[in-house]
PDB file of C-alpha atoms in Angstrom:
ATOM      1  CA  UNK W1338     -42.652  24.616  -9.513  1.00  0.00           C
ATOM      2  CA  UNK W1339     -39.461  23.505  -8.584  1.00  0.00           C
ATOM      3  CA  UNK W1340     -38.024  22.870 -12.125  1.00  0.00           C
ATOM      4  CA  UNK W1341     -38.088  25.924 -13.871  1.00  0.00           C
ATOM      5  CA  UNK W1342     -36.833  27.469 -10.838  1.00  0.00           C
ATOM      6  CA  UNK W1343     -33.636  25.800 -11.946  1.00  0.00           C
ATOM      7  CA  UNK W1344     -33.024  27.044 -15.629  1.00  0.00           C
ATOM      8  CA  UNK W1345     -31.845  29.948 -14.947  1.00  0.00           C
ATOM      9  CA  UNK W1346     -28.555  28.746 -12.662  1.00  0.00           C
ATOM     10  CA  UNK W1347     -28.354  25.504 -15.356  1.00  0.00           C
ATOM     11  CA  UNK W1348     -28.152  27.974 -18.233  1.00  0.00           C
ATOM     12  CA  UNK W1349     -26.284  30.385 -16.757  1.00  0.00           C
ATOM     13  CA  UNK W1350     -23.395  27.118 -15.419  1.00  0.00           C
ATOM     14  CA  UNK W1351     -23.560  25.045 -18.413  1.00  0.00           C
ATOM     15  CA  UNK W1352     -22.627  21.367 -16.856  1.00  0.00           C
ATOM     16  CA  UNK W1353     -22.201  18.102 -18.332  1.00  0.00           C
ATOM     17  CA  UNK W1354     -24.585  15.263 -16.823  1.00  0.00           C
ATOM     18  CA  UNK W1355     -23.449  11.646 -17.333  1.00  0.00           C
ATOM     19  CA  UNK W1356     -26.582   8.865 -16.962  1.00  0.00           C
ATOM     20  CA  UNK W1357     -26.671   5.079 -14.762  1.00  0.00           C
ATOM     21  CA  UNK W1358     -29.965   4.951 -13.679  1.00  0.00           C
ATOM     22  CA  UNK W1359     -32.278   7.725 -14.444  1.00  0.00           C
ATOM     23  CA  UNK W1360     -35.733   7.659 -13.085  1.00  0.00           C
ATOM     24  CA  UNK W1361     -38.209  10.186 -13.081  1.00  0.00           C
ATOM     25  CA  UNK W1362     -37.480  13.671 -12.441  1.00  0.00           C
ATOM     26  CA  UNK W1363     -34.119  13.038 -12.270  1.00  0.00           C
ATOM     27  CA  UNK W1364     -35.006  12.668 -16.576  1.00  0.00           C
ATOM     28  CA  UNK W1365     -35.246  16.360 -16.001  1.00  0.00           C
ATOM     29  CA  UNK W1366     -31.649  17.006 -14.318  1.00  0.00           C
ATOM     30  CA  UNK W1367     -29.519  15.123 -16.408  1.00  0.00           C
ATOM     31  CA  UNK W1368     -31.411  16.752 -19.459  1.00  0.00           C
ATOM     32  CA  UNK W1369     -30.736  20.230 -18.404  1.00  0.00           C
ATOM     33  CA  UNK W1370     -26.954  18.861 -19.404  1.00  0.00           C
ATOM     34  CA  UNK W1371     -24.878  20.623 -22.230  1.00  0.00           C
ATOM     35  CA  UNK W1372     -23.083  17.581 -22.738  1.00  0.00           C
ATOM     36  CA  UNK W1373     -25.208  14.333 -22.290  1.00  0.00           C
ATOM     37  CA  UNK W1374     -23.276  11.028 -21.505  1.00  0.00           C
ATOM     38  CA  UNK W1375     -24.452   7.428 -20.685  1.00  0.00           C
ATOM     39  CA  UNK W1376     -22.515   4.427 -19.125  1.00  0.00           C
ATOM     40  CA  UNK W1377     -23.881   1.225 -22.243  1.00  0.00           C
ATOM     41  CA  UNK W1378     -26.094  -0.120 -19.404  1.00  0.00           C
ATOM     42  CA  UNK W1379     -27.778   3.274 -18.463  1.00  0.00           C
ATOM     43  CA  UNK W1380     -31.690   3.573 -18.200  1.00  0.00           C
ATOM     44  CA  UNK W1381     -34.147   5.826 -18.506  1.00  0.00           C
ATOM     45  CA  UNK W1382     -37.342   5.426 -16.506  1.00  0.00           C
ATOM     46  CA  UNK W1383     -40.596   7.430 -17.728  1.00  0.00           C
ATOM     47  CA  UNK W1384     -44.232   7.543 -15.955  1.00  0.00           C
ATOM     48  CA  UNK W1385     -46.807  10.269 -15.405  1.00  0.00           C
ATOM     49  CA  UNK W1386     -46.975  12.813 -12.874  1.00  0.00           C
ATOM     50  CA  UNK W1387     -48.064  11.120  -9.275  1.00  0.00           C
ATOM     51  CA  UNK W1388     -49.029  12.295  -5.824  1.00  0.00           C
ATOM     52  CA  UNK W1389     -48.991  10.783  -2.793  1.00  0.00           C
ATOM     53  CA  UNK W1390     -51.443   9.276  -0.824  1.00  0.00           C
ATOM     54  CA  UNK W1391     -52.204  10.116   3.124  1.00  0.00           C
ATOM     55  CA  UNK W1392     -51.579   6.570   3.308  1.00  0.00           C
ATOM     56  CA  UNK W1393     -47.986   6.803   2.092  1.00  0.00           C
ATOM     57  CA  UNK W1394     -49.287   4.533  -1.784  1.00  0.00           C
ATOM     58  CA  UNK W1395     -49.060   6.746  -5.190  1.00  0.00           C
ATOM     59  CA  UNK W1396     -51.576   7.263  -7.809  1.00  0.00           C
ATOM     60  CA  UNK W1397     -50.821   8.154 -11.335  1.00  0.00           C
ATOM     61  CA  UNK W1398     -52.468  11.850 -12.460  1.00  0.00           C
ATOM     62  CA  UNK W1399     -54.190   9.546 -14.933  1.00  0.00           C
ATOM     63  CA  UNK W1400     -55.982   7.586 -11.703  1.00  0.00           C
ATOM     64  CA  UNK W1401     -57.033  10.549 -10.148  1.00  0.00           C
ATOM     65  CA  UNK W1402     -58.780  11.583 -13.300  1.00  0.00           C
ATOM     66  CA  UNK W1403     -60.603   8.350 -13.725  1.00  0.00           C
ATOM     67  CA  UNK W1404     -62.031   8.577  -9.664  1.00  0.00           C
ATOM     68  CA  UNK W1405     -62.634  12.633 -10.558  1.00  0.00           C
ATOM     69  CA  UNK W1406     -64.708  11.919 -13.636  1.00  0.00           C
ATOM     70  CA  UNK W1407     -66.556   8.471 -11.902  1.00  0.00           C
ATOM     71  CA  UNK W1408     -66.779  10.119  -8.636  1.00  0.00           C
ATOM     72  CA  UNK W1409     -66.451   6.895  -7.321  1.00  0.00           C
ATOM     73  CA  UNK W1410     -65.231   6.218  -4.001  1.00  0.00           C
ATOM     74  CA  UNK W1411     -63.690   9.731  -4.953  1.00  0.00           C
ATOM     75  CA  UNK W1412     -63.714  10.858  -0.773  1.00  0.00           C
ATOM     76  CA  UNK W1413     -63.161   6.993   0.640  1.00  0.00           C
ATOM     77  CA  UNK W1414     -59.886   6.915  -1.794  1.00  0.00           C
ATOM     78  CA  UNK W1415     -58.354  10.222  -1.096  1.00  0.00           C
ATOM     79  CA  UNK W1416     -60.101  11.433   1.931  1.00  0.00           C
ATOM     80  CA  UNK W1417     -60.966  14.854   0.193  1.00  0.00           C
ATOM     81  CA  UNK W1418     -63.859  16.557  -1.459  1.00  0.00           C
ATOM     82  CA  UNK W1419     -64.308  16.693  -5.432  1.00  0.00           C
ATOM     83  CA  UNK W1420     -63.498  19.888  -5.515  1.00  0.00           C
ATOM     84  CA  UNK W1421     -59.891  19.302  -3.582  1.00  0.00           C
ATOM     85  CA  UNK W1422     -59.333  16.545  -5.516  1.00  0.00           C
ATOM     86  CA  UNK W1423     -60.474  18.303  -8.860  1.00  0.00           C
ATOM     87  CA  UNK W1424     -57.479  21.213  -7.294  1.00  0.00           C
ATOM     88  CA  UNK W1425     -54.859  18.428  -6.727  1.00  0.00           C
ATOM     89  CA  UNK W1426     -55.442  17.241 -10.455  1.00  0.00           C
ATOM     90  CA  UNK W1427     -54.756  20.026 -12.105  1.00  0.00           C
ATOM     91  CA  UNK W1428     -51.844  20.994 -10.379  1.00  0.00           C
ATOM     92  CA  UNK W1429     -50.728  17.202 -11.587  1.00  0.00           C
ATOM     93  CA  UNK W1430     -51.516  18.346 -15.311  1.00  0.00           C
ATOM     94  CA  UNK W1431     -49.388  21.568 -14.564  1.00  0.00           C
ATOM     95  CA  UNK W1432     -46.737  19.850 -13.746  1.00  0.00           C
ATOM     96  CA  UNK W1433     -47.049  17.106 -16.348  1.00  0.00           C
ATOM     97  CA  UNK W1434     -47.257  19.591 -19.431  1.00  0.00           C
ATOM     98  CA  UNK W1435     -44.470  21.179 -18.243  1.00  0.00           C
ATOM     99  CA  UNK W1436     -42.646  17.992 -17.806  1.00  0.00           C
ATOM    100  CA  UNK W1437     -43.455  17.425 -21.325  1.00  0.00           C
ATOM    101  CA  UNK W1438     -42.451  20.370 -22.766  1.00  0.00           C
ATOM    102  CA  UNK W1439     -39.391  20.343 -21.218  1.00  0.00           C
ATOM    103  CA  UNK W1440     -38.447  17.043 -22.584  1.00  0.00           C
ATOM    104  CA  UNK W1441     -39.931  17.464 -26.256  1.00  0.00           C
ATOM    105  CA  UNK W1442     -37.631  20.880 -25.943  1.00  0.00           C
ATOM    106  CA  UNK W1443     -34.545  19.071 -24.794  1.00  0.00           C
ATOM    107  CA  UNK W1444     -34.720  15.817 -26.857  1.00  0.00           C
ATOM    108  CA  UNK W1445     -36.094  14.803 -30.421  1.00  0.00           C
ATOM    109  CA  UNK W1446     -39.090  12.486 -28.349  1.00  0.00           C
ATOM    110  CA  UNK W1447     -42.385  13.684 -30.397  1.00  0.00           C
ATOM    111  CA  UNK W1448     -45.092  14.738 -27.229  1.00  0.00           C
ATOM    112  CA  UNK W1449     -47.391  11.823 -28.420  1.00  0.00           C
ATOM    113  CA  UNK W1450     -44.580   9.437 -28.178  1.00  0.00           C
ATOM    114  CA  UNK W1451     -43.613  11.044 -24.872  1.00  0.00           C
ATOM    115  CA  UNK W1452     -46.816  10.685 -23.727  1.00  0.00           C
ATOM    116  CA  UNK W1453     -47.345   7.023 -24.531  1.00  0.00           C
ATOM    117  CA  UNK W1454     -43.712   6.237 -22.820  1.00  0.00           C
ATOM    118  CA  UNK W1455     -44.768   7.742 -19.444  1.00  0.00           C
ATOM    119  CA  UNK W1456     -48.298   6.068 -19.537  1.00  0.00           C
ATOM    120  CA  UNK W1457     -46.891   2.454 -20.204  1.00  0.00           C
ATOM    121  CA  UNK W1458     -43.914   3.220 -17.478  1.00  0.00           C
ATOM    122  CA  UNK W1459     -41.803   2.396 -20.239  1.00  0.00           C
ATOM    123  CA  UNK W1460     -37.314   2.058 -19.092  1.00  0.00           C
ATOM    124  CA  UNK W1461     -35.138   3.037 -22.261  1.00  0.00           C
ATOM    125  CA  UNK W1462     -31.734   1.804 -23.001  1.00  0.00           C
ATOM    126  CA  UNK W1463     -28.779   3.892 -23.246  1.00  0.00           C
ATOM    127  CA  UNK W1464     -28.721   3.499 -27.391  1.00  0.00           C
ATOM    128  CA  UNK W1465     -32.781   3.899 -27.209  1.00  0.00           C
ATOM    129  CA  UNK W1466     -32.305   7.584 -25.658  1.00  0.00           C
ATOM    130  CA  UNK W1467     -29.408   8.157 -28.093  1.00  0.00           C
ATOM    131  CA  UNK W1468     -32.065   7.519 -31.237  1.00  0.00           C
ATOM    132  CA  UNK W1469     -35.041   9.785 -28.884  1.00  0.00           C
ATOM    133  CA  UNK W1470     -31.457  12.484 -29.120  1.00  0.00           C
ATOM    134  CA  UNK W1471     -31.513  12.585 -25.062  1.00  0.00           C
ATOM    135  CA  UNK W1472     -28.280  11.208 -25.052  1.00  0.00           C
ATOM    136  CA  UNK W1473     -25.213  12.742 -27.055  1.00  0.00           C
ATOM    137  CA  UNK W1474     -23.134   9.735 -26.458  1.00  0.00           C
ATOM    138  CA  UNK W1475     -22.410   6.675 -24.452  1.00  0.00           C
ATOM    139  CA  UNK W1476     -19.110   6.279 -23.052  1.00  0.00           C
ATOM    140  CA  UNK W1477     -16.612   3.846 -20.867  1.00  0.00           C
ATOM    141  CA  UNK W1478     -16.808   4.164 -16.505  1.00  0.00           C
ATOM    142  CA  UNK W1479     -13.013   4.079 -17.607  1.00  0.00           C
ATOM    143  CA  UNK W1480     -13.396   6.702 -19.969  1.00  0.00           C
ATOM    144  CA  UNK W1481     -14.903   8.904 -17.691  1.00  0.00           C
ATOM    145  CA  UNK W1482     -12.613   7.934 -14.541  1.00  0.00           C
ATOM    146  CA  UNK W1483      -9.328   8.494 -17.301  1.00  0.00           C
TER     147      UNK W1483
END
């Protein structure tokens, strides 16, 4: 994947990452920070791993493994066999449980809670990611620009 391609010229440049609006894999960027800032209104935007559709919509890796498992509409939906589909899930999984143990690593977010936070699509607060230790402290646009 992409991702882990990365630690080794992160670790090797240690960088400091400073949060506004941070959505999605961009969780993992700023995380790979050694020093961790957030502006007070930053947020933090969690869901599970998703694909695209041919038709351009998303679906969740937890969607795809409802239709796998219920087979229903399975080829109509995605306009691939079980077994492709079946393929394209657990490459979503791969990428999820690395996701997860990437953030569980880098942060003091337990993997159930981490879990339940990209499932409900859940946005955290700059002083909400300070408690879950993603953030090492929040700090002034003047601050930063002084």
């Amino acid at each position: 994947g992409f991702f882990p391609c990365l630690k080794y010229s992160f670790e090797s440049l240690p960088f400091t990452t400073v949060a506004e609006k941070i959505y999605s894999d961009a969780i993992i960027l700023y995380l790979y920070g050694q020093e961790r800032f957030a502006f007070p209104d930053a947020t933090f935007l969690f869901h599970e791993v998703r694909t695209t559709l041919e038709d351009g919509s998303w679906v969740t890796m937890s969607e795809v493994g409802t239709d796998l498992r219920s087979h229903s509409d399975a080829l109509e939906i995605y306009g691939k066999t079980i077994d492709e589909i079946a393929t394209i899930y657990r490459e979503m999984q791969k990428g999820q449980e690395w996701m997860i143990d990437f953030i569980v690593q880098h942060s003091t977010i337990m993997d159930s809670e981490l879990r339940r936070l990209m499932r409900d699509e859940v946005t955290l607060t700059a002083q909400e990611a300070i408690e879950y230790g993603m953030v090492h402290r929040i700090i002034s646009r003047e601050t930063l620009s002084g």
